[in-house]
Tab-separated table of C-alpha atoms in Angstrom:
chain	number	residue	atom	x	y	z
A	1	MET	CA	82.572	100.591	-201.168
A	2	ILE	CA	83.351	97.322	-199.423
A	3	SER	CA	80.051	97.254	-197.960
A	4	LYS	CA	78.872	97.109	-202.202
A	5	ASN	CA	81.808	95.005	-202.857
A	6	PRO	CA	81.893	91.927	-200.312
A	7	LYS	CA	85.395	89.983	-200.319
A	8	PHE	CA	86.449	87.019	-198.194
A	9	LEU	CA	89.388	88.490	-195.842
A	10	ILE	CA	90.791	86.192	-193.584
A	11	GLY	CA	93.525	87.063	-191.323
A	12	TYR	CA	94.897	87.517	-187.336
A	13	SER	CA	97.331	89.878	-184.626
A	14	ASP	CA	97.264	92.884	-187.213
A	15	ILE	CA	93.940	92.753	-189.600
A	16	THR	CA	92.309	92.577	-185.936
A	17	ALA	CA	92.405	96.022	-186.697
A	18	LEU	CA	90.629	95.525	-189.912
A	19	HIS	CA	88.102	93.056	-188.427
A	20	MET	CA	86.718	94.422	-186.015
A	21	ALA	CA	86.277	98.101	-188.339
A	22	LEU	CA	84.575	96.429	-190.822
A	23	TYR	CA	82.972	94.666	-187.994
A	24	GLN	CA	81.674	98.287	-186.459
A	25	LYS	CA	81.297	100.423	-189.346
A	26	ILE	CA	79.512	97.986	-191.804
A	27	GLY	CA	78.435	94.774	-190.301
A	28	LEU	CA	81.388	92.349	-192.650
A	29	THR	CA	81.095	88.990	-191.618
A	30	SER	CA	85.271	88.590	-191.793
A	31	TYR	CA	87.334	85.527	-190.991
A	32	HIS	CA	90.199	85.021	-187.928
A	33	GLY	CA	92.776	82.477	-188.609
A	34	VAL	CA	95.933	82.009	-191.242
A	35	VAL	CA	97.657	84.866	-193.591
A	36	GLY	CA	98.989	83.542	-196.520
A	37	SER	CA	102.952	83.283	-195.133
A	38	SER	CA	101.176	81.393	-192.298
A	39	THR	CA	102.141	77.291	-192.082
A	40	PHE	CA	99.087	75.400	-193.505
A	41	SER	CA	99.216	72.260	-191.991
A	42	ASP	CA	96.563	68.962	-192.630
A	43	PHE	CA	94.894	70.681	-189.267
A	44	VAL	CA	94.178	74.249	-191.586
A	45	LEU	CA	93.469	73.034	-194.388
A	46	ALA	CA	91.157	70.261	-193.307
A	47	ASP	CA	89.528	73.180	-191.233
A	48	LEU	CA	89.182	75.563	-194.500
A	49	ASP	CA	87.673	73.147	-196.707
A	50	PHE	CA	85.293	72.296	-193.779
A	51	ILE	CA	84.570	76.050	-193.322
A	52	PHE	CA	84.078	77.322	-197.100
A	53	ASN	CA	82.679	74.060	-197.888
A	54	ASN	CA	79.840	73.407	-194.976
A	55	LYS	CA	76.927	75.639	-193.764
A	56	THR	CA	75.986	72.868	-190.954
A	57	LYS	CA	77.332	73.455	-187.572
A	58	HIS	CA	80.128	73.528	-186.609
A	59	THR	CA	81.807	72.723	-183.149
A	60	TYR	CA	85.450	73.299	-181.674
A	61	PRO	CA	88.075	72.371	-181.443
A	62	THR	CA	88.019	69.342	-183.704
A	63	ASN	CA	91.684	68.215	-182.106
A	64	ASN	CA	92.822	67.044	-179.839
A	65	THR	CA	93.770	70.292	-177.027
A	66	PRO	CA	93.851	70.059	-174.327
A	67	ILE	CA	91.019	73.258	-173.552
A	68	ILE	CA	91.078	74.599	-169.544
A	69	SER	CA	87.317	75.452	-168.261
A	70	LEU	CA	88.222	78.918	-166.387
A	71	SER	CA	84.484	79.285	-165.644
A	72	LYS	CA	81.060	77.690	-166.727
A	73	GLY	CA	78.319	78.440	-168.297
A	74	LYS	CA	76.200	77.986	-171.182
A	75	ALA	CA	76.559	81.074	-173.406
A	76	LYS	CA	75.096	82.490	-177.009
A	77	GLY	CA	76.298	85.474	-178.627
A	78	LYS	CA	77.500	87.309	-182.030
A	79	LEU	CA	81.878	86.563	-182.959
A	80	ILE	CA	83.998	88.944	-181.993
A	81	GLY	CA	87.765	89.873	-181.166
A	82	GLY	CA	91.078	89.016	-181.724
A	83	ASN	CA	94.455	89.800	-180.866
A	84	LEU	CA	94.703	91.201	-177.412
A	85	SER	CA	96.935	94.257	-178.454
A	86	LEU	CA	95.490	95.624	-181.338
A	87	LEU	CA	91.669	95.006	-179.445
A	88	ALA	CA	93.860	97.426	-177.282
A	89	ALA	CA	95.446	99.858	-178.790
A	90	MET	CA	91.199	100.392	-180.317
A	91	CYS	CA	89.998	101.492	-177.632
A	92	GLY	CA	88.877	104.850	-177.439
A	93	THR	CA	88.565	105.073	-181.621
A	94	LYS	CA	85.024	104.626	-183.152
A	95	TYR	CA	86.168	101.036	-184.050
A	96	LEU	CA	86.268	98.997	-181.858
A	97	PRO	CA	83.278	97.350	-180.423
A	98	ASN	CA	81.278	96.728	-177.330
A	99	ALA	CA	81.445	93.294	-175.584
A	100	LYS	CA	77.806	93.461	-174.136
A	101	GLU	CA	76.034	90.554	-175.345
A	102	LYS	CA	79.119	89.100	-178.081
A	103	LEU	CA	81.376	86.544	-177.200
A	104	VAL	CA	84.759	87.771	-176.693
A	105	TYR	CA	87.735	85.899	-178.192
A	106	ILE	CA	91.350	87.094	-177.646
A	107	GLU	CA	94.430	86.042	-178.173
A	108	ASP	CA	98.331	87.154	-178.192
A	109	ILE	CA	101.943	85.970	-178.517
A	110	GLU	CA	105.449	87.171	-176.213
A	111	GLU	CA	103.612	89.863	-173.540
A	112	LYS	CA	104.885	89.367	-170.529
A	113	PRO	CA	101.790	89.285	-168.325
A	114	TYR	CA	102.045	92.651	-166.413
A	115	ARG	CA	101.246	93.783	-170.119
A	116	ILE	CA	98.499	91.047	-170.345
A	117	ASP	CA	97.349	92.328	-167.021
A	118	ARG	CA	97.432	96.033	-168.154
A	119	MET	CA	95.800	94.851	-171.475
A	120	LEU	CA	92.548	93.507	-170.440
A	121	THR	CA	92.025	95.148	-167.479
A	122	GLN	CA	91.920	98.912	-170.287
A	123	LEU	CA	89.474	95.868	-172.422
A	124	GLU	CA	86.991	95.634	-168.943
A	125	GLN	CA	87.096	99.663	-169.025
A	126	ALA	CA	86.556	100.702	-172.869
A	127	MET	CA	84.191	97.775	-174.576
A	128	ASP	CA	82.962	96.219	-171.205
A	129	LEU	CA	85.187	92.751	-172.067
A	130	LYS	CA	83.304	91.502	-168.191
A	131	LYS	CA	79.914	91.849	-169.607
A	132	ALA	CA	80.324	89.626	-171.859
A	133	LYS	CA	78.615	86.493	-172.752
A	134	GLY	CA	81.148	84.978	-172.476
A	135	ILE	CA	85.195	84.772	-173.214
A	136	ILE	CA	87.549	82.316	-175.615
A	137	LEU	CA	90.657	82.653	-174.255
A	138	GLY	CA	93.662	81.199	-176.771
A	139	GLN	CA	97.149	80.151	-175.847
A	140	PHE	CA	99.690	82.795	-175.772
A	141	ASP	CA	102.641	81.270	-176.856
A	142	GLY	CA	105.435	82.726	-174.865
A	143	CYS	CA	103.462	85.114	-172.568
A	144	ASP	CA	104.788	83.213	-169.207
A	145	SER	CA	106.882	85.221	-166.799
A	146	ASP	CA	110.685	84.820	-165.926
A	147	SER	CA	111.081	86.294	-162.861
A	148	ASP	CA	110.063	84.962	-159.273
A	149	ASN	CA	108.434	88.588	-158.462
A	150	SER	CA	105.634	88.657	-162.291
A	151	LEU	CA	101.896	86.638	-161.588
A	152	SER	CA	102.293	83.600	-163.620
A	153	LEU	CA	99.959	83.863	-166.677
A	154	ARG	CA	97.806	81.709	-165.423
A	155	GLU	CA	97.882	83.381	-162.114
A	156	THR	CA	96.813	86.298	-164.658
A	157	LEU	CA	93.906	84.823	-166.734
A	158	ASP	CA	92.728	83.597	-163.138
A	159	ASN	CA	92.673	86.984	-161.442
A	160	HIS	CA	90.480	88.077	-164.194
A	161	PHE	CA	88.622	85.174	-165.606
A	162	LYS	CA	87.577	83.070	-163.038
A	163	ASP	CA	85.022	82.703	-161.702
A	164	ILE	CA	83.283	85.300	-163.010
A	165	GLY	CA	79.577	84.112	-163.599
A	166	ILE	CA	79.926	84.153	-167.319
A	167	PRO	CA	81.676	81.209	-169.539
A	168	VAL	CA	85.586	81.640	-170.163
A	169	ILE	CA	87.934	78.914	-171.510
A	170	TYR	CA	91.681	79.249	-172.638
A	171	GLN	CA	93.839	77.290	-174.669
A	172	PHE	CA	91.628	78.297	-177.218
A	173	PRO	CA	93.232	77.355	-181.169
A	174	ILE	CA	93.408	80.264	-182.396
A	175	GLY	CA	96.402	83.399	-183.567
A	176	HIS	CA	100.102	82.359	-183.375
A	177	ILE	CA	99.872	78.806	-183.445
A	178	GLN	CA	100.188	76.979	-186.179
A	179	ASP	CA	96.711	74.289	-185.951
A	180	GLN	CA	94.226	77.303	-185.406
A	181	VAL	CA	90.928	77.748	-186.701
A	182	MET	CA	89.307	80.351	-188.425
A	183	LEU	CA	86.436	82.331	-186.450
A	184	PRO	CA	83.565	83.937	-188.387
A	185	ILE	CA	83.119	87.238	-187.306
A	186	GLY	CA	79.570	88.246	-186.192
A	187	ILE	CA	77.903	84.833	-186.653
A	188	GLU	CA	75.810	83.270	-183.592
A	189	ALA	CA	77.844	81.028	-181.441
A	190	GLU	CA	77.180	78.725	-178.341
A	191	LEU	CA	80.513	78.255	-175.957
A	192	ASP	CA	79.970	75.974	-173.332
A	193	GLY	CA	82.322	76.393	-170.336
A	194	ASP	CA	81.458	73.080	-169.038
A	195	LYS	CA	82.339	70.941	-171.964
A	196	LYS	CA	84.577	73.290	-172.701
A	197	THR	CA	83.302	74.001	-176.618
A	198	LEU	CA	82.716	76.399	-179.016
A	199	THR	CA	80.594	75.435	-182.015
A	200	LEU	CA	78.608	77.929	-184.633
A	201	LEU	CA	75.270	78.207	-184.749
A	202	GLU	CA	74.601	79.817	-187.616
A	203	SER	CA	75.857	79.938	-192.303
A	204	ILE	CA	78.531	81.880	-192.140
A	205	TYR	CA	76.581	82.334	-195.848
A	206	GLN	CA	74.542	85.127	-194.852
């Protein structure tokens, strides 16, 4: 029914489950971005306007977000991903896509490094995360450790992604932040780990 009557589906966090299921089952292009209760800042409104009113290539980030490169290189692939906790919860179901040949974006909020480590390990085993073409990591607000006996968030991410042979960037403006960009799922994009940019390579209006 949805494939015969496609609509714009926009959202993040728990909406990740719907995004991935619809992409996996019917190839629907939906949009990881703001929800109705989000703060529609000038940045968000400008990004929404560009996405829905332009058919040209779009390069992120469009603000002064201090992106960090964990692994250099350049790669092209279809965009998939979402909230880390939801992706991990979908492991073992028929609704989670495989990461092979894809550009995978991941974000979360208020999860301690040991939990992030566990969930990333789960994705590496269940969806071949490290066989992706590239990985885009969000800002993970509130995810650092408050204990001297734990690895920090950055140490945890480095352990998984530092110089792994595919481009990986960190601090990308997606998910649980005010000025978040909207990413269309299933669209061909290019990730540049040297320039620390992500560029949409095709129109979202397929």
